[in-house]
Coordinates of C-alpha atoms and ligand atoms in Angstrom, one line a residue:
X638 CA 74.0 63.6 59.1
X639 CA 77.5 62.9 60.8
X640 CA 77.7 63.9 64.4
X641 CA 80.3 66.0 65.5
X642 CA 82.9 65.2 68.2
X643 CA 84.9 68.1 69.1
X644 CA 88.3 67.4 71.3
X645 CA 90.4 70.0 73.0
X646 CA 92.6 69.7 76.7
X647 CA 89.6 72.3 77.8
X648 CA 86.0 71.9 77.6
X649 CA 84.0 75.1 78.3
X650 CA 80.4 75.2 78.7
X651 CA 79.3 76.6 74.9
X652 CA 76.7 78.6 76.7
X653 CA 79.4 80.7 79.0
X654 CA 81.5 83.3 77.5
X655 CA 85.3 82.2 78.4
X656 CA 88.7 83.9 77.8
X657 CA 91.0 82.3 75.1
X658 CA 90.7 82.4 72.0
X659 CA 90.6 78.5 71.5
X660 CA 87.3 78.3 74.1
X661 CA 85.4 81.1 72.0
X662 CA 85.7 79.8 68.9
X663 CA 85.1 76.4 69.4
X664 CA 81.9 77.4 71.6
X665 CA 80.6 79.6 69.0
X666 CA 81.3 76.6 66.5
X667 CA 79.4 73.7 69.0
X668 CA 76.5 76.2 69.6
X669 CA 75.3 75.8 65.9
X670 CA 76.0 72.6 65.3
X671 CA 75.4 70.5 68.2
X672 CA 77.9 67.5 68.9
X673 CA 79.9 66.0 70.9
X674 CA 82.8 68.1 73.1
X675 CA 85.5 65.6 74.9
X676 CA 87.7 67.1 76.6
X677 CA 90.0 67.5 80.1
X678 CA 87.6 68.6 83.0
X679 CA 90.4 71.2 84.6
X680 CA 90.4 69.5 87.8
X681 CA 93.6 67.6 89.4
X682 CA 93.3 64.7 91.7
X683 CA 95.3 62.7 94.0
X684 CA 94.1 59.6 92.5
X685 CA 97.8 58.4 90.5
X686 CA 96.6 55.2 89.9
X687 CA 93.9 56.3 87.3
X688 CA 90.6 55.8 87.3
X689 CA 88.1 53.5 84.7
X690 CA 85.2 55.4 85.7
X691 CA 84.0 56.6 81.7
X692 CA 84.0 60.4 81.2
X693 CA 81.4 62.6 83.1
X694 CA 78.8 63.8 80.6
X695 CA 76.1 67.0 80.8
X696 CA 74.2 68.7 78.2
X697 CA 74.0 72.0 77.8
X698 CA 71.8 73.4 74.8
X699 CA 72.9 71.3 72.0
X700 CA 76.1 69.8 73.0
X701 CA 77.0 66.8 75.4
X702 CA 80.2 68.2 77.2
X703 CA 82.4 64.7 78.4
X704 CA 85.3 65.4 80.6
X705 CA 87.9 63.2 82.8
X706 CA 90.1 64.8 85.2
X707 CA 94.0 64.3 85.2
X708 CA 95.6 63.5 88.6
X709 CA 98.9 65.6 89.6
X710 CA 101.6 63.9 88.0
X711 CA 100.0 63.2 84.7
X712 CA 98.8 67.2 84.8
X713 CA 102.7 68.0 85.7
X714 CA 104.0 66.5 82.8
X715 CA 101.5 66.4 79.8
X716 CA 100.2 70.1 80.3
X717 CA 102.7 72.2 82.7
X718 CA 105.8 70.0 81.1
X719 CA 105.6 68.8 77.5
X720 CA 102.7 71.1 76.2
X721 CA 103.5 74.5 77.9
X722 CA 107.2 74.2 78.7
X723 CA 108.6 72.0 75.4
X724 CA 105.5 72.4 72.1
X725 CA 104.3 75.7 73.1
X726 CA 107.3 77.6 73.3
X727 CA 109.4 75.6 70.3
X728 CA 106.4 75.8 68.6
X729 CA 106.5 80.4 68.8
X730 CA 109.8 80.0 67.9
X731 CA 111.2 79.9 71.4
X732 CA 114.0 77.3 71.8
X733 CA 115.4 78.9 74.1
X734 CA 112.7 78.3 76.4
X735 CA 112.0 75.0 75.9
X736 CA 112.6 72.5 78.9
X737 CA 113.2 69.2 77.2
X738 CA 112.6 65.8 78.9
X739 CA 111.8 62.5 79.3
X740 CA 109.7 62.5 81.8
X741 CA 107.1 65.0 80.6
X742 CA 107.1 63.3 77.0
X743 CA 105.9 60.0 78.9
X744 CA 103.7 62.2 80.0
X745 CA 102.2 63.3 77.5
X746 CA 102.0 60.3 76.0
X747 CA 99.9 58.8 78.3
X748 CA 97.5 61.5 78.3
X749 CA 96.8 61.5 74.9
X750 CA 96.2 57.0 75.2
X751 CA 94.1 58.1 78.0
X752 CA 92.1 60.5 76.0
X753 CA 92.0 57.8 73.2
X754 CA 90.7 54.9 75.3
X755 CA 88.1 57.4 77.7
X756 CA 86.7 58.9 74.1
X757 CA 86.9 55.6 72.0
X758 CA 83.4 53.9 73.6
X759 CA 81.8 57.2 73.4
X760 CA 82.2 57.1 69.5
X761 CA 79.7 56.3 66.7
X762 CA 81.0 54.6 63.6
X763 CA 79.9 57.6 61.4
X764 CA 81.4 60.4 63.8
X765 CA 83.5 62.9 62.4
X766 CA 86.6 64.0 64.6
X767 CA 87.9 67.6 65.4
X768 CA 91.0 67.7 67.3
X769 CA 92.5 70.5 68.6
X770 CA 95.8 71.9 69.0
X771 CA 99.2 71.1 70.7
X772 CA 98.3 69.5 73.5
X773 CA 97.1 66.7 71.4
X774 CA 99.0 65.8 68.3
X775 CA 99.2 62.5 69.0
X776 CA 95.0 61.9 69.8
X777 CA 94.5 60.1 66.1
X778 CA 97.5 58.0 66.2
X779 CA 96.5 56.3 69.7
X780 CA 92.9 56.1 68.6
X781 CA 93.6 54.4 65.8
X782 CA 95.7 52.0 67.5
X783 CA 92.3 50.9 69.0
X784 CA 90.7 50.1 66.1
X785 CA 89.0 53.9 65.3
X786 CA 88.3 54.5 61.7
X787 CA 86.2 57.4 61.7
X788 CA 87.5 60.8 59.1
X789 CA 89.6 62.3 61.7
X790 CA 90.7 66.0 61.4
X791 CA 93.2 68.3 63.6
X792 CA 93.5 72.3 63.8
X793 CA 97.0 73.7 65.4
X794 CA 95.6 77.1 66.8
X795 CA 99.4 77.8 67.3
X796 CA 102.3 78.7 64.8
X797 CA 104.3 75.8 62.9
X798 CA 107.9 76.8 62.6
X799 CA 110.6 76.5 59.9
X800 CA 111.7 72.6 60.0
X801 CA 115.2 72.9 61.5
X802 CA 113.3 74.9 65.0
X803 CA 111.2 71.3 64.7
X804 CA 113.5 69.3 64.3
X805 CA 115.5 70.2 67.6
X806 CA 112.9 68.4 69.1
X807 CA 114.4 65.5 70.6
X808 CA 111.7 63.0 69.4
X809 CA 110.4 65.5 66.4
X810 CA 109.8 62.1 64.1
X811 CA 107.6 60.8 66.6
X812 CA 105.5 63.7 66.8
X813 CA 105.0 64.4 63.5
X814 CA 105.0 60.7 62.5
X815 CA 101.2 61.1 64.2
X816 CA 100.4 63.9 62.0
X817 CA 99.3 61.3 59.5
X818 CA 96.9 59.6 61.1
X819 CA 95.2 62.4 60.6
X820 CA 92.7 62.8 57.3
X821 CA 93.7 66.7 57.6
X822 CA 95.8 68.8 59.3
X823 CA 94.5 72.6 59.2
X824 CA 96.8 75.1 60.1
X825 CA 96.2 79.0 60.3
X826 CA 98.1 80.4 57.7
X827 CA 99.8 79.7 54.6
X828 CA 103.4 80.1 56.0
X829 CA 102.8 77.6 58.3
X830 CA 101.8 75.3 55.9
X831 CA 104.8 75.5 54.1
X832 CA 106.8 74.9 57.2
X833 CA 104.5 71.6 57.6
X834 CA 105.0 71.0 53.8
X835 CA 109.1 71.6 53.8
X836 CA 109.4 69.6 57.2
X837 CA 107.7 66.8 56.1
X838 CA 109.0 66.0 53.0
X839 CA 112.7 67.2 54.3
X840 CA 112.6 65.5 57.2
X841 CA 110.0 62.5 56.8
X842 CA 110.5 61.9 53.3
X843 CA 107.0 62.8 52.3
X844 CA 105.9 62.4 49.0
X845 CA 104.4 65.5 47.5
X846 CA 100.7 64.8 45.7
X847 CA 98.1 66.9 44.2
X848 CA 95.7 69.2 46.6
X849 CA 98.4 69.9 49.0
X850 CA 98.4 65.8 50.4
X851 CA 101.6 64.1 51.4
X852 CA 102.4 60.2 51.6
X853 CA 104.4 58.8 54.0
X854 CA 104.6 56.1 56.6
X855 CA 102.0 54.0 54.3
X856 CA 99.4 57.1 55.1
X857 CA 98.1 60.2 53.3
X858 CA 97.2 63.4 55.0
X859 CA 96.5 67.1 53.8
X860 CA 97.9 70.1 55.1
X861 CA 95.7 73.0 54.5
X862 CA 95.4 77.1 56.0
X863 CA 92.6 77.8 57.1
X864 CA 92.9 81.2 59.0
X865 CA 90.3 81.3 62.1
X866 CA 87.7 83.9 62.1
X867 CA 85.5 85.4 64.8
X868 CA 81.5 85.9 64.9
X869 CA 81.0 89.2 63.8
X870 CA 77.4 89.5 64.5
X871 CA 77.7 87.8 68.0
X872 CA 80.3 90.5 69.1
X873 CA 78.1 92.9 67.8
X874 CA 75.0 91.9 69.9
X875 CA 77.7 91.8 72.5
X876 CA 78.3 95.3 72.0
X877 CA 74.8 96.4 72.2
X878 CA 74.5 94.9 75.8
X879 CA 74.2 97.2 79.2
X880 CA 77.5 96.3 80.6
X881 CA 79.1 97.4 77.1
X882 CA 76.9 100.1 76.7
X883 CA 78.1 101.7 80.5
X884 CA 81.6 100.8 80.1
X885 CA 82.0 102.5 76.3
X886 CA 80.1 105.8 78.1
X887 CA 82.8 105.3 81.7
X888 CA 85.6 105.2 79.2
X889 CA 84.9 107.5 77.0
X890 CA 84.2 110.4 79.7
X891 CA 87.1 109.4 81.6
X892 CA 89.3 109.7 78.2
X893 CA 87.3 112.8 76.5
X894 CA 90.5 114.5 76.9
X895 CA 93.0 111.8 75.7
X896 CA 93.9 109.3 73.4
X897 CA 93.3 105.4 74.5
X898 CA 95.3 103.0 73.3
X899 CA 95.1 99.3 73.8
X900 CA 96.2 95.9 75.0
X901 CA 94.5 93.0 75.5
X902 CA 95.7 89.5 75.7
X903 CA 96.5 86.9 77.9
X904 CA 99.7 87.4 79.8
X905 CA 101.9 85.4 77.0
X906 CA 105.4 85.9 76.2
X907 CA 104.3 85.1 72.6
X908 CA 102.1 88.7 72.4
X909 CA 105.5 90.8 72.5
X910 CA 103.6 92.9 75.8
X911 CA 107.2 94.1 77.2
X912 CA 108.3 95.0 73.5
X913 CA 104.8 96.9 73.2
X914 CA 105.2 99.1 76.4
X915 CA 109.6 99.8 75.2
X916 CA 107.2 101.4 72.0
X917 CA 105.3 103.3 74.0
X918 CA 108.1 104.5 75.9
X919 CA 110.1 105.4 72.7
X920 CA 106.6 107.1 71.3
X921 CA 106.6 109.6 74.4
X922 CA 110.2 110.1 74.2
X923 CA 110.4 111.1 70.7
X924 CA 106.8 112.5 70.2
X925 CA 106.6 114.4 73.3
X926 CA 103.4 116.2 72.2
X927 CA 101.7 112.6 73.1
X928 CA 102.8 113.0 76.8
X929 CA 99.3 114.2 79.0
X930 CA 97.6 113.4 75.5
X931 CA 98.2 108.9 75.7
X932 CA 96.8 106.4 77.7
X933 CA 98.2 102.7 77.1
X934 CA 95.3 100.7 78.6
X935 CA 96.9 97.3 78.5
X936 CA 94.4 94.2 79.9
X937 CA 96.8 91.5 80.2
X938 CA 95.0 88.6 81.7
X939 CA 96.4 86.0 83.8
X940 CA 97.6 82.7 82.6
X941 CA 100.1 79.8 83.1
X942 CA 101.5 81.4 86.0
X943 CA 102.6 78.0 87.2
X944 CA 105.0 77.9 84.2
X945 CA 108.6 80.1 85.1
X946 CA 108.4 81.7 82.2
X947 CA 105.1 83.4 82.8
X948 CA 106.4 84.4 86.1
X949 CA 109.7 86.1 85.0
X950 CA 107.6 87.8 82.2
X951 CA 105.0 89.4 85.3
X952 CA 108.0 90.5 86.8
X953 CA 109.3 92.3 83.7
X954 CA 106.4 93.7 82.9
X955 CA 105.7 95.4 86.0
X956 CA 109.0 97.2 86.1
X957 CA 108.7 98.0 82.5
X958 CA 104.8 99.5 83.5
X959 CA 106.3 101.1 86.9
X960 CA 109.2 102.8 85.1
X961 CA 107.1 104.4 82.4
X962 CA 104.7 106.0 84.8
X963 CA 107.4 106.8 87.6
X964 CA 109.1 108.5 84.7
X965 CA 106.2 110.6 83.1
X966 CA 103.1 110.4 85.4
X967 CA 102.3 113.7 87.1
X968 CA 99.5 114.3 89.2
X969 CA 97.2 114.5 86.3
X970 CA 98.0 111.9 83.8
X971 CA 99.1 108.2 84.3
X972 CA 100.7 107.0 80.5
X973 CA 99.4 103.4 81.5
X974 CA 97.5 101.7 83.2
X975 CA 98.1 98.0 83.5
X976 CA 95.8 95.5 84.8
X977 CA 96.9 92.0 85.3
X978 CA 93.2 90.1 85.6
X979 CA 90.5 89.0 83.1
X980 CA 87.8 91.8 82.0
X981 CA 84.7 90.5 81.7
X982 CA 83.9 89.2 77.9
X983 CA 81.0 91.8 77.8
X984 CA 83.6 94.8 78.2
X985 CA 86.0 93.9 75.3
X986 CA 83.6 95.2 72.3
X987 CA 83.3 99.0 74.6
X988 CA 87.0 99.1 75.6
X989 CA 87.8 98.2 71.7
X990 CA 85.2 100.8 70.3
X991 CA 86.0 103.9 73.2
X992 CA 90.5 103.2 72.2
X993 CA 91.7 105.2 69.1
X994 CA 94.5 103.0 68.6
X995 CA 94.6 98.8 69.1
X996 CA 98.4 97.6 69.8
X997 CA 98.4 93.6 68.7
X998 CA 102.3 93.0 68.6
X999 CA 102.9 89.6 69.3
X1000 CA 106.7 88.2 68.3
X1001 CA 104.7 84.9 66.8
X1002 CA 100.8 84.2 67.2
X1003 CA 98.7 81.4 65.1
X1004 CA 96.2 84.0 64.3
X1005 CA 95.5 86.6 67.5
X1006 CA 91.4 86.9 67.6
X1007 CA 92.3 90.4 69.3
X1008 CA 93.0 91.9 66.0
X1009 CA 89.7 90.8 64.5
X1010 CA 87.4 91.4 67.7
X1011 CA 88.9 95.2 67.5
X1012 CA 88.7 95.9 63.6
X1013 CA 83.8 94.4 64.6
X1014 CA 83.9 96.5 67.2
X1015 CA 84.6 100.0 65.6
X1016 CA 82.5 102.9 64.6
X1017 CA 82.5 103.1 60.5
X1018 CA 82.1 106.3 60.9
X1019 CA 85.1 106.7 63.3
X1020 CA 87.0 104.3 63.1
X1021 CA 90.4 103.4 65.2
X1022 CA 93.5 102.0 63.5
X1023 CA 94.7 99.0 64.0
X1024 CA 98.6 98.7 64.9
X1025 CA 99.3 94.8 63.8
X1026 CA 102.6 92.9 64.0
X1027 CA 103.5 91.3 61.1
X1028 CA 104.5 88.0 63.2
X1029 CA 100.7 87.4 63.8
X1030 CA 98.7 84.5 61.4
X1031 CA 96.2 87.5 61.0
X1032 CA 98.8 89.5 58.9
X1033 CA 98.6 87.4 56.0
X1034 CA 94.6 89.1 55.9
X1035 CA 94.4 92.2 57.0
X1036 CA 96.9 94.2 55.0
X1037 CA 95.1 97.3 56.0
X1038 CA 96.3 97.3 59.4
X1039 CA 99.2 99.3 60.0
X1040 CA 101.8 96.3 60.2
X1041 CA 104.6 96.4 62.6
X1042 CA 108.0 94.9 63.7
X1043 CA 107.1 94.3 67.4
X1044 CA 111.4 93.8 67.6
X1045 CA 112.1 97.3 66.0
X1046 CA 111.0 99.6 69.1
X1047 CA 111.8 103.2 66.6
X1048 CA 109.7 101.7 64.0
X1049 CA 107.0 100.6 66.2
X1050 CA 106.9 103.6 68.2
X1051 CA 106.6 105.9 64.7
X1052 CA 104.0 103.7 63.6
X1053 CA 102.0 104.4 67.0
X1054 CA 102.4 107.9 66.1
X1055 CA 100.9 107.5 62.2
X1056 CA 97.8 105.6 64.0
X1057 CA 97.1 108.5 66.5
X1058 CA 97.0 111.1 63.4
X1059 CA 95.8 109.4 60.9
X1060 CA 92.9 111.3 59.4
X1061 CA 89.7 110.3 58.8
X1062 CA 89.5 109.1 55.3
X1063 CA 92.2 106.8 55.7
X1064 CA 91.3 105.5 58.9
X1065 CA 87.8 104.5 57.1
X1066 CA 89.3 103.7 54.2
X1067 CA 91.7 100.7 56.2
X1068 CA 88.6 100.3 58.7
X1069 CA 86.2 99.2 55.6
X1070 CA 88.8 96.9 53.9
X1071 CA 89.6 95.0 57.4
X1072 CA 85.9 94.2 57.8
X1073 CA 85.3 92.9 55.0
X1074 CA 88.1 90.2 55.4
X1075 CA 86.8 90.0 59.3
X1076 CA 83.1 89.8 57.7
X1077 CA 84.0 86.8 55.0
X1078 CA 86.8 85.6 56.8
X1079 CA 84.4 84.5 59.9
X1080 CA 84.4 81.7 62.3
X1081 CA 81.3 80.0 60.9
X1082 CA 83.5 80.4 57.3
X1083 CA 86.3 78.4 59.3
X1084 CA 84.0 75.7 60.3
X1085 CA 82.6 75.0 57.1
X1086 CA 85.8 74.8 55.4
X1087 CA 87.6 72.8 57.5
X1088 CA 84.7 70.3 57.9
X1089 CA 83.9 70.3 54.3
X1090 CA 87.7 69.8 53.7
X1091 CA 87.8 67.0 56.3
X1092 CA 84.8 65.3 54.7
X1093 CA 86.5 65.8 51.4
X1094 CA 90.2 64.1 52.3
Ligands
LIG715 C1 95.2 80.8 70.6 C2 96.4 81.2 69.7 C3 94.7 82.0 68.0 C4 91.8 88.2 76.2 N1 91.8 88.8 77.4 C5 90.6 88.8 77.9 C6 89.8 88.2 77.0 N2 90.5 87.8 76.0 C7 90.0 87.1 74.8 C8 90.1 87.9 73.5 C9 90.2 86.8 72.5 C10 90.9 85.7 73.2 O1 90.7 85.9 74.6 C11 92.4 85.7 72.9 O2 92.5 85.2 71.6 P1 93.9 85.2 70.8 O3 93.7 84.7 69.5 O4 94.4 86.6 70.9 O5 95.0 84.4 71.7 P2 95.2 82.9 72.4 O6 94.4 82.9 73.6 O7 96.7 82.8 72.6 O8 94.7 81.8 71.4 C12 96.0 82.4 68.8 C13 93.7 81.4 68.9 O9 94.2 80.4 69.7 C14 92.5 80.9 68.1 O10 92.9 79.9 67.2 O11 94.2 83.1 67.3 O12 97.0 82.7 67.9 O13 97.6 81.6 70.4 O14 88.9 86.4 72.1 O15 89.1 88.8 73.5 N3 88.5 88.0 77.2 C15 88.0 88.5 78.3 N4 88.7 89.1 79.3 C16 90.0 89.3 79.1 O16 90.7 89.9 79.9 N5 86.7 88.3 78.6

């Protein structure tokens, strides 16, 4: 059987439960099969001239983990530049925020023909390739360059916009020139694929074939959804641990009196957090009867804060989160409480099970495992509701969340409202639909059809 060689920016250890959605999934995925996971180590040196030392390997359980570090400048401008500050935001729709430039594009460059040369002598001839996301869209195109001819598949974890947002990329052809050196391009949902589908043949002058494959540039690559699931049963037997045991009974006595909602995601200007509290604000405002009754428990953990982006949106936040309770707190109900660090992974199924309403409102997401993670951890016989933004890849599945406009702050707030009286029946009713898509829909379902897809291109 093929080995499989898994290749991200991150490597996390498979056997330690990380934040971010692109860590748990792919450890989940490594766990059962065993492979191969390349990747950057985190760390930043002072070393600019680059080192040949190979990649630093360990085992751990079934997979052999290689990393290389990055040293300042290449770290500058391949992951805080190009990736975070020009693909990521373009790439949610943001132009706005994008910080185009030369520099950080060299950057980039060179990261990914690092990667390529680092990984190439680690490589057996019968390998299959998973690359993942943004940060390396270019990975296939520099390894082939040296001679690699194994199947080679990528997964974008993030959106794919509309082809006009792409191409105001300044070197858009370039970038998605790479896409097909790729055998298969997997994207997480079908809009995205036909904003890969319309921007190639518009702007590359693809040629349209059978099974979704395009021609151009003497190459052929498919472009397929395939929306990323969790592991039900592992978040289960998560559930069923100590930790989650004690924090589902803290919360719930804390709350016997009140209805939780919640937040949880990494501090992203992607998740629509600020537009999610102005709800909550509107909610109390115009359904009064909620006020002493609510409690928005938003977990946003910390990320990017290097970027100025992420910094401006802390700042907003916190005077959004200050306002509301300075404005309606009393002595014996805060509405929110907002806590800017990482919970530990063991908490997330109690916190999800003990909060009657789940608030996943992001202005653009790939998928948002949030969504999924809350619909496993419910009660069937109690269920919560799920309050889901329509801008989310998990939308196109589960239809029996209550879907929002995270931009329309009336309509979001009377939707909040629906959730925290929605009777029993049809809370069940919505809760036994949105598991069975969570159920089928899982990540071990993702793996097998993107690798059997990939072995099939
Ligand atoms: C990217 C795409 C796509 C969050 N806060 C804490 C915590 N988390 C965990 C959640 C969930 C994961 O992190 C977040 O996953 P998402 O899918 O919501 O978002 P991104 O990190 O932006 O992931 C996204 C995903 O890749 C997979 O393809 O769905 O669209 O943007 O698992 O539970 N975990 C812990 N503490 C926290 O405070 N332990």
């Amino acid at each position: 059987m093929s080995r499989l060689v898994v290749i991200s920016n991150r490597v996390a250890d498979p056997r330690k439960l990380a934040a971010g959605g692109l860590a748990v999934a792919l450890g989940e995925t490594l766990q059962q099969t065993g492979g191969l996971w390349f990747g950057w180590s985190g760390a930043i040196t002072d070393d600019e001239e680059g080192s040949d030392a190979p990649p630093r390997t360990r085992t751990s359980g079934k997979v052999t983990l290689a990393t290389i570090d990055l040293c300042r400048s290449d770290y500058d401008s391949y992951y805080e530049g190009y990736s975070n500050s020009v693909l990521w935001p373009v790439f949610h729709y943001r132009l706005d925020l994008a910080k185009f430039n030369t520099r950080d594009l060299a950057g980039y460059r060179r990261v990914n023909q690092l990667f390529a040369r680092k990984l190439q002598p680690l490589l057996r001839d019968d390998d299959i390739l998973w690359v993942h996301d943004y940060h390396l869209i270019p990975l296939a195109a520099e390894l082939r360059a040296l001679g690699c001819q194994q199947r080679i598949g990528f997964f974008l974890h993030i959106p794919l916009p509309p082809d006009l947002i792409l191409a105001a990329i300044p070197q858009h052809e370039w970038l998605m020139r790479s896409l097909f050196a790729y055998d298969l391009v997997g994207l997480q949902s079908e809009a995205d694929v036909a904003h890969c589908m319309r921007y190639m043949t518009n702007e590359g002058n693809a040629l349209l074939l059978p099974d979704q494959r395009l021609q151009a540039f003497g190459a052929t690559v498919q472009v397929k959804a395939f929306p990323i699931g969790i592991d039900v049963d592992e978040f289960e037997r998560l559930a069923k641990t100590t930790e989650a045991a004690e924090t589902y009974a803290r919360v719930c006595a804390e709350y016997s009196r009140r209805q939780l909602l919640l937040g949880i995601d990494r501090l992203d200007y992607s998740k629509g957090i600020p537009q999610r509290v102005r709800a909550f604000r509107e909610l109390l405002e115009r359904y009064p009867d909620n006020q002493h009754s609510a409690t928005l428990l938003m977990i946003a953990s910390p990320s990017r804060d290097t970027v100025n982006a992420y910094a401006d949106l802390r700042q907003e936040l916190e005077g959004l989160c200050g306002a509301i309770n300075g404005d309606f707190g009393d002595l014996e109900w805060m509405p929110l409480r907002y806590i800017h660090r990482t919970v530990a992974r063991k908490r997330v199924p109690a916190l999800c099970r003990a909060s009657r309403v789940c608030l996943v409102t992001p202005l653009r997401d790939g998928m948002n495992l949030v969504a999924k993670e809350y619909v496993a951890s419910q009660d069937p016989d109690d269920p919560g509701v799920l309050v889901l933004s329509r801008f989310a890849g998990a939308a196109e599945q589960l239809l029996d969340a209550l879907l929002v406009n995270p931009y329309d702050t009336q309509g979001m707030a009377e939707s909040i409202q629906t959730a925290l009286h929605m009777p029993l029946k049809e809370r069940k009713r919505r809760h036994r639909a949105l598991l069975d898509n969570v159920r089928t829909f899982n990540v071990h379902w993702w793996r097998q059809a993107f690798l059997d897809a990939l072995k099939q291109a």
